[in-house]
Coordinates of C-alpha atoms in Angstrom, one line a residue:
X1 CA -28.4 -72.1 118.4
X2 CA -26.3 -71.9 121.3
X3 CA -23.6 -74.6 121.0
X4 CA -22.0 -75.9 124.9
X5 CA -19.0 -76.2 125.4
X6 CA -18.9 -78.2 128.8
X7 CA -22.1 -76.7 129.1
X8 CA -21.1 -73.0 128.4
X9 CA -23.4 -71.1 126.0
X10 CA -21.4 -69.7 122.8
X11 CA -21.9 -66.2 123.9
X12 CA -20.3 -66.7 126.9
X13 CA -17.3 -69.1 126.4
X14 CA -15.5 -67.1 122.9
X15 CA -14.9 -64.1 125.6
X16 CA -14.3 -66.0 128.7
X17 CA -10.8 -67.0 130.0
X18 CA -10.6 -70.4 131.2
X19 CA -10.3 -68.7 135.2
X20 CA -13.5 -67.3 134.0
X21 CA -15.1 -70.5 132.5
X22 CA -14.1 -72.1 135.5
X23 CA -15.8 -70.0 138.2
X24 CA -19.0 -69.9 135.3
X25 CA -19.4 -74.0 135.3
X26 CA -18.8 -74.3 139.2
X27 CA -21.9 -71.8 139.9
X28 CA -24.3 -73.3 137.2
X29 CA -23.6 -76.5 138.1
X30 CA -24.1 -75.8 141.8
X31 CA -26.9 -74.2 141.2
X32 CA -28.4 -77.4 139.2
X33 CA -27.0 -79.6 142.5
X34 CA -24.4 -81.2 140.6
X35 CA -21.6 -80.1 142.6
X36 CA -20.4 -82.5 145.5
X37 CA -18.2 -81.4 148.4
X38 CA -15.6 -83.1 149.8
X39 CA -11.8 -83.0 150.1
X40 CA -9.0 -85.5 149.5
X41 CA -7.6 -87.7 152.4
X42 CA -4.2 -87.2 152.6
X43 CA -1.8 -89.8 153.9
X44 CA 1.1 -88.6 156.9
X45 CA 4.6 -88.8 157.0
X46 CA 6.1 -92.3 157.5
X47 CA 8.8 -94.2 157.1
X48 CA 12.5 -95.0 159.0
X49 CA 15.4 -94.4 157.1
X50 CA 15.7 -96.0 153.7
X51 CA 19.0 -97.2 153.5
X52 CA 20.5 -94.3 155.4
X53 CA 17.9 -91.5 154.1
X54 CA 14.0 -91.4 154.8
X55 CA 10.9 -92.1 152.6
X56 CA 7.5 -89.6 152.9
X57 CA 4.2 -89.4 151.8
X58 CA 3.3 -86.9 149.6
X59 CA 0.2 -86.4 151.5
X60 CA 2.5 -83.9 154.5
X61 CA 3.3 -81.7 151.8
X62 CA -0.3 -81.8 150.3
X63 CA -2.4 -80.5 153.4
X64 CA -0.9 -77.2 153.0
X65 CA -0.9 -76.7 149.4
X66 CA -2.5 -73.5 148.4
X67 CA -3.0 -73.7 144.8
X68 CA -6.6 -74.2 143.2
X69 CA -8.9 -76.1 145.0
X70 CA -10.3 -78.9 143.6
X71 CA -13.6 -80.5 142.7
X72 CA -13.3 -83.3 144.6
X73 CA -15.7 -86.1 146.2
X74 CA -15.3 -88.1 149.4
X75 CA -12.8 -91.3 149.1
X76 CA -14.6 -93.5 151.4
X77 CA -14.0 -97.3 150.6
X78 CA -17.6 -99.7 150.5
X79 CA -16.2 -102.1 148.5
X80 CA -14.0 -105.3 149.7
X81 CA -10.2 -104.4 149.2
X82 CA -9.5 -107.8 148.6
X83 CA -11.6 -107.5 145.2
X84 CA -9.8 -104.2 144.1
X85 CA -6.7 -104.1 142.0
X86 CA -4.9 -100.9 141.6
X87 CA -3.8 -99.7 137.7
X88 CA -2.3 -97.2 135.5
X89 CA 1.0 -96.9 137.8
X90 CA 3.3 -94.1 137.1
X91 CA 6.6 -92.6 137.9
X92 CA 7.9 -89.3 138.5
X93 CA 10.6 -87.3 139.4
X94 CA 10.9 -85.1 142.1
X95 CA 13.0 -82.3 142.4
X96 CA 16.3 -84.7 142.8
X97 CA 16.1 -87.3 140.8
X98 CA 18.6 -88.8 142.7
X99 CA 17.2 -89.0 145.7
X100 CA 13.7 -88.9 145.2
X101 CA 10.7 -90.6 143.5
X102 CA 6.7 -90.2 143.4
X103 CA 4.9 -93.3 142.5
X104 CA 1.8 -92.6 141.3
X105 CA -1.5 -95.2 140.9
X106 CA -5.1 -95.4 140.6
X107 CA -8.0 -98.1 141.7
X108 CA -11.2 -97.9 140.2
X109 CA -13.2 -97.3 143.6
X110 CA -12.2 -96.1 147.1
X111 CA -10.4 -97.9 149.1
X112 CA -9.4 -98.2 152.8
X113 CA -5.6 -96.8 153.8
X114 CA -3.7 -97.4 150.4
X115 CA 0.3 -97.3 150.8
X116 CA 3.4 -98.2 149.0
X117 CA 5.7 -101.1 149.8
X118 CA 9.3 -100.4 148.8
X119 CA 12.4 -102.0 149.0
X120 CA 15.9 -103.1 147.1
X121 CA 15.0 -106.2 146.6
X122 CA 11.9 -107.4 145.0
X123 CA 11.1 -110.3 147.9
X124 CA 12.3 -107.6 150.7
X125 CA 9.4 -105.2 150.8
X126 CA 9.6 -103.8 154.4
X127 CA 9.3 -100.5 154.3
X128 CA 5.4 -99.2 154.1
X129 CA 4.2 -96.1 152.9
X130 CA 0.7 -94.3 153.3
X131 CA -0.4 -92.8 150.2
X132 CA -2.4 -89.4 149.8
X133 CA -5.7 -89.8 147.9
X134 CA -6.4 -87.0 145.8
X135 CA -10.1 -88.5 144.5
X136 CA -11.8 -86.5 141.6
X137 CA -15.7 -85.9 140.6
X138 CA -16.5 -85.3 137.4
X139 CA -20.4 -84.3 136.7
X140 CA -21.6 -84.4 133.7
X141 CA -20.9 -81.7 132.0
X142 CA -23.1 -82.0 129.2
X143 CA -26.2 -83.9 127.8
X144 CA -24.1 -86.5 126.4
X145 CA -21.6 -87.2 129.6
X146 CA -22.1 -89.3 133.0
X147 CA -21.3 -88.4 136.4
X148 CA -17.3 -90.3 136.8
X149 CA -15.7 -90.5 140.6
X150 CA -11.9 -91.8 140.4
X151 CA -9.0 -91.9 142.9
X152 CA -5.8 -91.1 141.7
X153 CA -3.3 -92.1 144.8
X154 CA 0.4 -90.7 145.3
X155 CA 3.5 -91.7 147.3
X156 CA 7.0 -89.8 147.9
X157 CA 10.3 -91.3 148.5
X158 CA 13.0 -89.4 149.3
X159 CA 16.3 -89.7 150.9
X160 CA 16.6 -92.6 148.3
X161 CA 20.0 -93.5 147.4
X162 CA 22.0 -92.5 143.9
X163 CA 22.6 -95.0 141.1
X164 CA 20.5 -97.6 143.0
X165 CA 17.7 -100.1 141.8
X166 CA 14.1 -100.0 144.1
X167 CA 11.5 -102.4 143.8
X168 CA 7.9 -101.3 144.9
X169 CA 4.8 -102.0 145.3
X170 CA 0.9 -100.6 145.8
X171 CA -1.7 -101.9 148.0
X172 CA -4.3 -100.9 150.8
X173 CA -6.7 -103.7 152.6
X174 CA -7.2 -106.6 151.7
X175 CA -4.0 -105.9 148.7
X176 CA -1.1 -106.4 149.6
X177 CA 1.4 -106.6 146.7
X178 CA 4.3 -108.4 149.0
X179 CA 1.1 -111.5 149.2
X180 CA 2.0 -114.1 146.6
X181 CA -0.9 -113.5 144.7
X182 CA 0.3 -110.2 143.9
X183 CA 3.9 -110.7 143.2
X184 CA 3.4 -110.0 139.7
X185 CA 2.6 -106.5 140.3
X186 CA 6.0 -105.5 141.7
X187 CA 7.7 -102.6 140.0
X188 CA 11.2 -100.9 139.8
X189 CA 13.0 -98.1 139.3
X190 CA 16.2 -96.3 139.3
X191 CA 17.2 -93.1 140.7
X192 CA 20.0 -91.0 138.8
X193 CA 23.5 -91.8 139.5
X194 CA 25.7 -89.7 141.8
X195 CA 27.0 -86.3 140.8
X196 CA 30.0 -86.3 138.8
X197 CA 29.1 -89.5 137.1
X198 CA 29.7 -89.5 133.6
X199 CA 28.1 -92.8 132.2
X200 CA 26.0 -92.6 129.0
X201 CA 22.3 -92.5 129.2
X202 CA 19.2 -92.5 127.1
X203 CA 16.1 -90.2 127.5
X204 CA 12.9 -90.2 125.0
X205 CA 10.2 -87.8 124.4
X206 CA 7.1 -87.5 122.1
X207 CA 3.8 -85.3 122.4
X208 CA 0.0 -85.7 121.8
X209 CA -0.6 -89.2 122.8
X210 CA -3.8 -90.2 123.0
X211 CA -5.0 -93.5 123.6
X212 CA -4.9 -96.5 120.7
X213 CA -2.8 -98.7 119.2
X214 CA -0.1 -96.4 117.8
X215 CA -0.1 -94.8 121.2
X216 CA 0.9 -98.1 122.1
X217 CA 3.4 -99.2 119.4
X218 CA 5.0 -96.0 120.7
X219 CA 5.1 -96.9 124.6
X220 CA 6.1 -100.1 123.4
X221 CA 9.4 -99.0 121.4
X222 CA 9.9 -96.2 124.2
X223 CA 10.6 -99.3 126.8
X224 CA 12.6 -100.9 123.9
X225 CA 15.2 -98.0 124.3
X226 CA 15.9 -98.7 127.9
X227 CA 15.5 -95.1 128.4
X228 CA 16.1 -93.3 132.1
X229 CA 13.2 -90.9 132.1
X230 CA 10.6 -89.7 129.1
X231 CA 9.3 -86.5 128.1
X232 CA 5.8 -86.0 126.7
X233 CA 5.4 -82.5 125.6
X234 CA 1.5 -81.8 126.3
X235 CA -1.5 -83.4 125.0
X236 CA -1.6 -86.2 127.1
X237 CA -5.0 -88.6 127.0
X238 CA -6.9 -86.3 125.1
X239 CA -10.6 -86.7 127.6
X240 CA -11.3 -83.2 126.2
X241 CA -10.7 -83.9 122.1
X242 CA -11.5 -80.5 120.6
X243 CA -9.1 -78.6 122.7
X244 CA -9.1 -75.5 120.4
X245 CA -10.5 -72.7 122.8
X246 CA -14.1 -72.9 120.7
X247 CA -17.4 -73.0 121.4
X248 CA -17.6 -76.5 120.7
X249 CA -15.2 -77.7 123.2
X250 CA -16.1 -79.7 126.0
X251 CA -19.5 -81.0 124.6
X252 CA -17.1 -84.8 124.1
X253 CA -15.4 -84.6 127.5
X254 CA -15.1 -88.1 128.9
X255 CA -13.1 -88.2 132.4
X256 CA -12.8 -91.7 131.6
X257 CA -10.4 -91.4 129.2
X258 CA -7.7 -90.9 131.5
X259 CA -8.4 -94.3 132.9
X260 CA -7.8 -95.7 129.4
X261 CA -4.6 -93.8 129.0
X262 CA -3.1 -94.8 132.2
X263 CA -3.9 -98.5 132.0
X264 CA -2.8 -98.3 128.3
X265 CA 0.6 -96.4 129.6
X266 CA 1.3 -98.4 132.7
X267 CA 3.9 -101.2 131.3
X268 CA 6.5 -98.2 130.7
X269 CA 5.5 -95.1 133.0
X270 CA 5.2 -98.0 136.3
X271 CA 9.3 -98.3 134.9
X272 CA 10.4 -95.0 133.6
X273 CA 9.6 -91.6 134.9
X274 CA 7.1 -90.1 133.1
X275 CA 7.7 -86.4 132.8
X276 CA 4.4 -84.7 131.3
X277 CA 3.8 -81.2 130.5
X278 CA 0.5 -79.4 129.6
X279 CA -1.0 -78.9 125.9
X280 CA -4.2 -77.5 124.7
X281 CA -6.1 -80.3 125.5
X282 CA -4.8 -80.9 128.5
X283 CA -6.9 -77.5 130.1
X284 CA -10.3 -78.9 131.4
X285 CA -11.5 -75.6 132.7
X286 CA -14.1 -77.5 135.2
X287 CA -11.3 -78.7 138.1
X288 CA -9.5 -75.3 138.7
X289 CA -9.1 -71.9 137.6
X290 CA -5.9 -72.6 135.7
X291 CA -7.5 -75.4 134.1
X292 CA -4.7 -77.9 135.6
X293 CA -6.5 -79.2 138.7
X294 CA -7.9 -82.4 137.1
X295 CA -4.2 -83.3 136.1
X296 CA -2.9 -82.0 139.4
X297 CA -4.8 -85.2 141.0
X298 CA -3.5 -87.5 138.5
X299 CA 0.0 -86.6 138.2
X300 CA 2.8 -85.6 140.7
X301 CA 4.7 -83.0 139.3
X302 CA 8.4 -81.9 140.6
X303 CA 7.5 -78.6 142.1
X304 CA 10.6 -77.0 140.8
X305 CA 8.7 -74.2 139.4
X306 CA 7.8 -70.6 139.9
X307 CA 5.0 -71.2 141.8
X308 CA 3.5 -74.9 142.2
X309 CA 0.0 -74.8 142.7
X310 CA -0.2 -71.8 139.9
X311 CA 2.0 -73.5 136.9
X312 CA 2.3 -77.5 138.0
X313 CA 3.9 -78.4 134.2
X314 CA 6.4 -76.0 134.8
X315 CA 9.8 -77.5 136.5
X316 CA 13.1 -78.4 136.3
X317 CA 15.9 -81.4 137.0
X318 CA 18.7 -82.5 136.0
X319 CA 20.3 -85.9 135.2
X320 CA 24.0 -86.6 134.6
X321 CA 25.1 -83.5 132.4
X322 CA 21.8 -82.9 131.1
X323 CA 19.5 -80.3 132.5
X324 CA 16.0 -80.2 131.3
X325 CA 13.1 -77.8 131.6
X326 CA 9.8 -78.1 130.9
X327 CA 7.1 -74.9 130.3
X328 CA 3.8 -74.7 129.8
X329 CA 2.8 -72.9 126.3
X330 CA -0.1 -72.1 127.0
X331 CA 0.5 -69.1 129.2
X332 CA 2.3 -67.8 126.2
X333 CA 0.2 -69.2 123.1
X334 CA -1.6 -66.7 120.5
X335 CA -3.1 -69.3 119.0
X336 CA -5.4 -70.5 121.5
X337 CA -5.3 -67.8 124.6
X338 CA -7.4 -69.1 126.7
X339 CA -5.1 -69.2 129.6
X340 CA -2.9 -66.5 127.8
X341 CA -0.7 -64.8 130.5
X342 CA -2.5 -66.5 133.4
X343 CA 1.2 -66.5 135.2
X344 CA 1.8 -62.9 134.6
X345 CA 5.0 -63.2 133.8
X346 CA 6.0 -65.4 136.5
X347 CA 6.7 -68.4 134.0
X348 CA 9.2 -66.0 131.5
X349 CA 11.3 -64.7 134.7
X350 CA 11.9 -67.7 136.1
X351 CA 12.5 -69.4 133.0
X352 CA 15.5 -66.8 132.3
X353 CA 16.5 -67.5 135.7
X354 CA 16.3 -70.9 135.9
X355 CA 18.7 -71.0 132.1
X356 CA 21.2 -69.2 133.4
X357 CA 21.6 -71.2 136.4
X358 CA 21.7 -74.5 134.6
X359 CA 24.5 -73.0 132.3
X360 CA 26.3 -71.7 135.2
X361 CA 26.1 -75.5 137.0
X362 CA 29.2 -77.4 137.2
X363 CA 28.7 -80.8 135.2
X364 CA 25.8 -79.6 133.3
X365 CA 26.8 -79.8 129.3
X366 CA 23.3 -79.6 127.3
X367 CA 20.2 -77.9 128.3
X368 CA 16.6 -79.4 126.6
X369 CA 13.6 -77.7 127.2
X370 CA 10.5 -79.3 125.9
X371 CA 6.7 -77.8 126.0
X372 CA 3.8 -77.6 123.6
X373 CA 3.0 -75.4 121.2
X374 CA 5.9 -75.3 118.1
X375 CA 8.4 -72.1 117.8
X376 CA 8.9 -73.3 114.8
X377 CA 6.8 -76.2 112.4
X378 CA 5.5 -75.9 108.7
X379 CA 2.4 -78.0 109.2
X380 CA -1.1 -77.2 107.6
X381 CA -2.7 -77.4 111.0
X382 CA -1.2 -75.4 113.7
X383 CA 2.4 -74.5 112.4
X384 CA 4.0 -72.1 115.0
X385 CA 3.3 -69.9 117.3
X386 CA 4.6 -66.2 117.7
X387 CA 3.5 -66.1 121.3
X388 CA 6.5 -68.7 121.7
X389 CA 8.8 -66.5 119.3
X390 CA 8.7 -63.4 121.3
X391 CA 8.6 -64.4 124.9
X392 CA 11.1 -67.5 125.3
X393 CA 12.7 -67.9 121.7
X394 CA 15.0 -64.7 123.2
X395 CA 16.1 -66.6 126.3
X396 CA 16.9 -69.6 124.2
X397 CA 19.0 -67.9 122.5
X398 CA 20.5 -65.8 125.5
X399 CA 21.0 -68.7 127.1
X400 CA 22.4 -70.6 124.2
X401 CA 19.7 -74.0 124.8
X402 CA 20.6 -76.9 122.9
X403 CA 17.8 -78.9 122.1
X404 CA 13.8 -77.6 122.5
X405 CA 11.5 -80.1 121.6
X406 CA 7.4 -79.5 121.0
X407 CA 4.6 -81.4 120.0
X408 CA 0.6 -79.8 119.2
X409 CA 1.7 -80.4 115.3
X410 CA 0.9 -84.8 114.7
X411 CA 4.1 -85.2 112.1
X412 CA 7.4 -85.1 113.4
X413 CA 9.7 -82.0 111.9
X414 CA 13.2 -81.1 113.2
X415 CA 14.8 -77.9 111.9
X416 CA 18.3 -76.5 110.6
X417 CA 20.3 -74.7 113.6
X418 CA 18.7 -71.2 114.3
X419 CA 18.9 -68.1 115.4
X420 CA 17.4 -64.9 114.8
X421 CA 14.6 -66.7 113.2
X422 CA 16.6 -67.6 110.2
X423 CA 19.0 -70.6 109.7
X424 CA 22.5 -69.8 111.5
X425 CA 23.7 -73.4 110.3
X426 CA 22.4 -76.0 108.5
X427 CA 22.6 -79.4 110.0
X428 CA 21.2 -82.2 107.7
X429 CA 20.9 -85.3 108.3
X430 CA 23.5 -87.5 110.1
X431 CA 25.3 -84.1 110.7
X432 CA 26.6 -82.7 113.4
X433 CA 26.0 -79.3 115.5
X434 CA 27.6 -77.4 117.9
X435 CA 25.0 -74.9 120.0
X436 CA 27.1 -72.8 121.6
X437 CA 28.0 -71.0 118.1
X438 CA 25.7 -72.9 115.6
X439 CA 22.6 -72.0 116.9
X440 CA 19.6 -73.8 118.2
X441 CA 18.0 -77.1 116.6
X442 CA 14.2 -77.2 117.2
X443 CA 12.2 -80.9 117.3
X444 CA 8.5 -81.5 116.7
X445 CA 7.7 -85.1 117.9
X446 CA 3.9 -84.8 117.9
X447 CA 3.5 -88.3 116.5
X448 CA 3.0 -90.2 119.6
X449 CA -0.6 -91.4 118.3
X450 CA -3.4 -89.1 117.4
X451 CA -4.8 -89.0 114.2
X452 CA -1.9 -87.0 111.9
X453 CA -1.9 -83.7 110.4
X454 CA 0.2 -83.2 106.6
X455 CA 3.1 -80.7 105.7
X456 CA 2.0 -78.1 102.7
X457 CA 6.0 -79.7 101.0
X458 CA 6.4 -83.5 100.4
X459 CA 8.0 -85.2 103.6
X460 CA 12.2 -85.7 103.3
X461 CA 13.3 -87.9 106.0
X462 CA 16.2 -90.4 106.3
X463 CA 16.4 -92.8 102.9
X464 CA 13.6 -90.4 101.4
X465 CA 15.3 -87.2 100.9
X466 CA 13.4 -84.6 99.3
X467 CA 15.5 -81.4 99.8
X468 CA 13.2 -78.4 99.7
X469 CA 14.8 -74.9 100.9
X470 CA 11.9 -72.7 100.3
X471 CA 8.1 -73.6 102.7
X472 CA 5.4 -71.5 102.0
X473 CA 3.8 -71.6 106.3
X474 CA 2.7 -69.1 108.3
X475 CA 2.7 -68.6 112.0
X476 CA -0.2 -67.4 114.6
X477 CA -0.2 -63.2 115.6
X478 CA -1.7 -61.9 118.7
X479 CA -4.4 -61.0 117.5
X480 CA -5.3 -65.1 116.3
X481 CA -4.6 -64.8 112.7
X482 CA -2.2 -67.0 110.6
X483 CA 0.5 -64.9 109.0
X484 CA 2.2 -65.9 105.9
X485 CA 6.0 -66.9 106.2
X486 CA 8.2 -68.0 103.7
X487 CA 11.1 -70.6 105.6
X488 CA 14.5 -72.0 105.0
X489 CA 14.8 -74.3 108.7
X490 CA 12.5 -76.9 107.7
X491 CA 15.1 -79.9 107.1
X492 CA 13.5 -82.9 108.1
X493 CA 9.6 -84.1 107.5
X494 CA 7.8 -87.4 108.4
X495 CA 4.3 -88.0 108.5
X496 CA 3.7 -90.9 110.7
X497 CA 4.1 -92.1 114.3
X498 CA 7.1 -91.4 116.0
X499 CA 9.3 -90.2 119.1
X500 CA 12.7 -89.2 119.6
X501 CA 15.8 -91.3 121.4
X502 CA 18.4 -88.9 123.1
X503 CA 21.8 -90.6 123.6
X504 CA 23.9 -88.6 125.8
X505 CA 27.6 -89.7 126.2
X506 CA 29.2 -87.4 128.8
X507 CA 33.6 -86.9 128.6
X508 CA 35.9 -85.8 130.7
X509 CA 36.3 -81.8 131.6
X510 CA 37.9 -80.3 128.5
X511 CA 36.8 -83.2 126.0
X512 CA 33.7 -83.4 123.7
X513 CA 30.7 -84.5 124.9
X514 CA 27.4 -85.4 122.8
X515 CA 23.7 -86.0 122.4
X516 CA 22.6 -88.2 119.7
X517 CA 19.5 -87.3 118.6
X518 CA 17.3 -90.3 116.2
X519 CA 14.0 -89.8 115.6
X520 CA 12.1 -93.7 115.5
X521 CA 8.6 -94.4 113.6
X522 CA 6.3 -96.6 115.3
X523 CA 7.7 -99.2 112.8
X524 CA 11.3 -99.1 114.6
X525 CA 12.5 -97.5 111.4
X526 CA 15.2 -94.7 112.3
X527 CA 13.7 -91.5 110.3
X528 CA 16.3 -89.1 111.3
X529 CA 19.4 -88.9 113.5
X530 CA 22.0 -86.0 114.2
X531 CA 24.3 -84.8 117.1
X532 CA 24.6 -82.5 119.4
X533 CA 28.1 -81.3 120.8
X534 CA 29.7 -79.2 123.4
X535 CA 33.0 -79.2 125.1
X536 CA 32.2 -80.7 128.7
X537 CA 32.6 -78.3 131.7

C-alpha cells in the first residue's frame, strides 16, 4: 500500500528531493484543480523621516524579489474591518538592528489596506505605514486536511534611531489601534544601542517549540529574562509533525498550526525580536522549491545572507559586542537530505566569509552561531550529525566561534570545550572557558516544548551531578546510517523543558569581557551555568 506523504506515493517521495517534491505536488494538484492563482499585494514606500531617519514598507523591496514563487491566493477583504482583530504579532531584526525593525502580524481573513502606526510614545502614533500582504493557500494536501487561506502582513522601519524605545501599532479599516478601543494592543520595542556602547545585555534561545503549555511556560520565562532579542534554532510550530524525510510525512500537515503558534507566541515575539531559523520540520515542500516559501510569508527574515530568496534562515547581525549567525542545517544534514546541498555551497563560503569578518570587526568580542541539527549531542533519537562535522565544524574552529547552539535533540546537553572532535578543555559546571585557546563549547537547548527524547547515560545537571566520562552514541554518515562513537564532551544532561539566558557584560579595550551562559527549566530552576571569556577588542 502506497503511504502519502502530502499526497506523494512512497515510490516517488524516498527518491525525490524536496525541489523535486515540490514541482510533483504543484502539477498533481493542478491537475486535480486545487491550485489557485494569485499574488500578494504588496504595500509602497511611505513614511517622512522618523525622528531624523525614514520608515518603509517592506512591500518596495518585495515586488522585486526573485526567490521561489509562492502558492498564494488573492487577499481581497469581504469582511467588515471593524469586526477583524489582527494576532500573532512578531518582531524581527533587520540587517541593523539599530536602525531597523520588521513587525510582523496576521488577521484571520483579508482585509482592506493594513498598515502600521508607530511612534515614541505610546498616545503619539503619527506616523502610518502600509503593510505588504504576503497571503498563503494551503489545499489540502491529503484525505485528512482542509483547504486553509491566511494573510500574514509585514512592515519595515528603518532609519530608526539607536538605544531608543518605539511604540507601535497594527491596523487597516475599520482598526485602528491609536482608537481607544484598541489601545490595549499597542506594542514596543527597542532598537540596539549605538556602536561603541558597552552596557550589559541579555539574549535567549531554545529550539523545537511547538505549540502547548510547556511551549508556553517557556515564552513565559523567556519574557521573564528581559531579554533583547531570542534565538529559536529550527523547528518552529511543528504544522508538518513527522518531519523525518519519510514516506509518511505530510499525511498530518495542518497549516493551521501556525496560527496556533503565533497567537500562543505573541505576548513575547510582539516585544522581543524573534530570530528563527529552519529545522526539519520546518520544510513543507508544497510552498517552494526550497521548501521555505510557507515560512517566507510568515516571517521576515534579515536578508543578510548569501542569497535571500534561496537560504531565508541564513543571516547575520550584531548587537553590542556580540555577533551572531544563524545557518540552516539542512543544506548540510546526512541525516535527513532532503534539501542536502540545495545551496551548492553557497551557504559554507559565505559562512567562512562572513566569520572572519565578524572576528576582524572592531567591538565585536564573542561570535554565536545557532542552527539545527546537533554537531555534537548523545541522545537516543537523533544524536549528531556528520554532515555538520565536516562542512562547518572546520570553520568554527578556523574561526575560533565561541558559543554554537542547536536544537532537533528535545533534552538540553551542553558539552566540554572542543576541538578536533575530542575535548580540548573541560569546563564543568559553574566553570569558566576561554575560546580563543580552550576550544569551542557546543549547547543543545531543544527543550522549548515538544514531547522529549532520553540520553542512553543518566542526566547530571546542576545539584544532580552524575559525572560520566565515557557515552556510548553514535553520529549520522552520508550514506544515512548511525555510526557508533564512544565520547568524552558530554558534561551536562537534563531531560525536561528548557532554554538558555546569555548574559553578556562587555569591558573596556584590553579588559575581560564575558558571556554567562545558564541554562533555565520550564520550572525557573537554573540547570546549568558557565562563562564565556575573551579579552575585549
Amino acid at each position: 500500500m502506497e503511504t502519502p506523504r502530502m499526497g506523494m506515493p512512497e515510490r516517488l517521495v524516498e527518491r525525490l528531493s524536496m525541489a523535486e517534491q515540490h514541482e510533483y505536488l504543484r502539477s498533481r494538484l493542478s491537475r486535480r484543480g486545487l491550485l489557485r492563482g494569485g499574488t500578494a499585494v504588496a504595500g509602497s514606500v511611505a513614511g517622512a523621516g522618523l525622528l531624523g531617519g525614514s520608515a518603509n514598507a517592506v512591500g518596495a523591496g518585495a515586488t522585486a524579489r526573485t526567490g521561489p514563487t509562492l502558492v498564494t491566493s488573492p487577499a481581497t477583504g469581504h469582511v467588515d474591518g471593524a469586526l477583524v482583530a489582527p494576532f500573532g504579532r512578531h518582531l524581527a531584526f533587520g540587517g541593523d538592528p539599530r536602525t531597523q525593525m520588521r513587525v510582523s502580524w496576521q488577521v484571520p481573513v483579508a482585509v482592506k489596506h493594513p498598515y502600521l502606526r508607530v511612534g515614541v510614545e505610546p498616545w503619539e502614533l503619527g506616523h502610518k505605514i502600509p503593510a505588504e500582504v504576503r497571503a498563503l493557500h494551503t489545499p489540502a494536501l491529503s484525505d485528512k486536511g482542509a483547504a486553509v487561506d491566511q494573510v500574514y502582513l509585514h512592515a519595515a522601519l528603518d532609519g530608526l534611531q539607536p538605544g531608543t524605545t518605539y511604540y507601535y501599532g497594527v491596523g487597516h479599516d475599520g482598526f485602528d489601534p491609536a482608537s481607544p478601543r484598541a489601545f490595549a494592543t499597542i506594542g514596543s520595542f527597542t532598537t540596539a544601542p549605538p556602536r561603541g556602547t558597552r552596557a550589559p545585555f541579555t539574549f535567549t534561545a531554545f529550539g523545537d517549540q511547538g505549540v502547548g503549555y510547556h511551549a508556553i511556560a517557556n515564552d513565559s520565562l523567556v519574557l521573564a529574562q528581559n531579554p533583547v532579542f531570542h534565538l529559536h534554532a529550527g523547528d518552529i510550530c511543528y504544522a508538518d509533525p513527522d518531519g523525518q524525510g519519510l514516506p509518511a510525512d505530510g499525511k498530518d500537515y495542518d497549516a493551521r498550526t501556525w496560527d496556533q503558534f503565533f497567537a500562543q507566541t505573541e505576548s513575547v515575539a510582539s516585544r522581543v525580536p524573534w530570530m528563527v531559523t529552519t529545522g526539519n520540520h520546518d520544510m513543507e515542500a508544497w510552498y517552494s522549491p526550497n521548501g521555505y516559501g510557507g515560512n517566507e510569508a510568515r516571517f521576515a527574515f534579515p536578508g543578510t545572507g548569501p542569497d535571500k530568496a534561496d537560504a531565508p534562515g541564513v543571516y547575520s547581525f550584531t548587537y553590542g559586542n556580540v555577533g551572531v549567525v544563524a545557518l540552516d542545517a539542512n543544506d548540510v544534514s546526512y541525516e535527513i537530505p532532503a534539501n542536502y546541498g540545495y545551496t551548492h555551497g553557497r551557504q559554507t563560503a559565505w559562512l567562512d566569509e562572513r566569520l572572519a569578518r565578524l572576528r576582524e570587526l572592531a567591538g565585536i568580542d564573542f561570535i554565536v552561531v545557532f542552527f539545527h541539527h546537533c554537531a555534537y549531542s548523545t541522545t537516543s533519537a537523533h544524536a549528531s550529525d556528520a554532515g555538520v562535522r565536516d562542512k562547518w565544524v572546520p570553520l568554527f574552529e578556523k574561526h575560533k566561534v565561541d558559543l554554537v547552539v542547536n536544537g532537533h535533540n528535545h533534552v538540553y546537553e551542553r558539552s566540554d570545550a572542543i576541538r578536533d572532535g575530542a575535548v580540548s578543555k573541560q569546563v564543568p559546571i559553574g566553570a569558566t572557558a576561554h575560546p580563543d585557546r580552550d576550544g569551542i563549547v557546543y549547547v543543545t537547548a531543544g527543550g522549548a516544548g515538544r514531547a522529549l527524547y532520553s540520553f542512553p547515560v543518566a542526566d547530571s545537571y546542576e545539584g544532580h551531578e552524575k559525572r560520566i566520562d565515557d557515552v556510548r552514541t553514535y553520529h549520522w554518515t552520508k550514506s544515512k546510517e548511525k555510526a557508533p562513537e564512544t565520547v568524552h564532551w558530554s558534561r551536562v544532561r537534563y531531560t525536561g523543558f528548557s532554554f538558555i539566558k546569555v548574559h553578556a557584560v562587555p569591558a573596556a579595550k584590553g579588559r575581560t569581557t564575558t558571556l554567562a551562559v545558564s541554562a533555565v527549566s520550564d520550572t525557573g530552576e537554573r540547570v546549568d551555568h558557565f562563562t564565556l571569556a575573551r579579552t575585549a577588542k
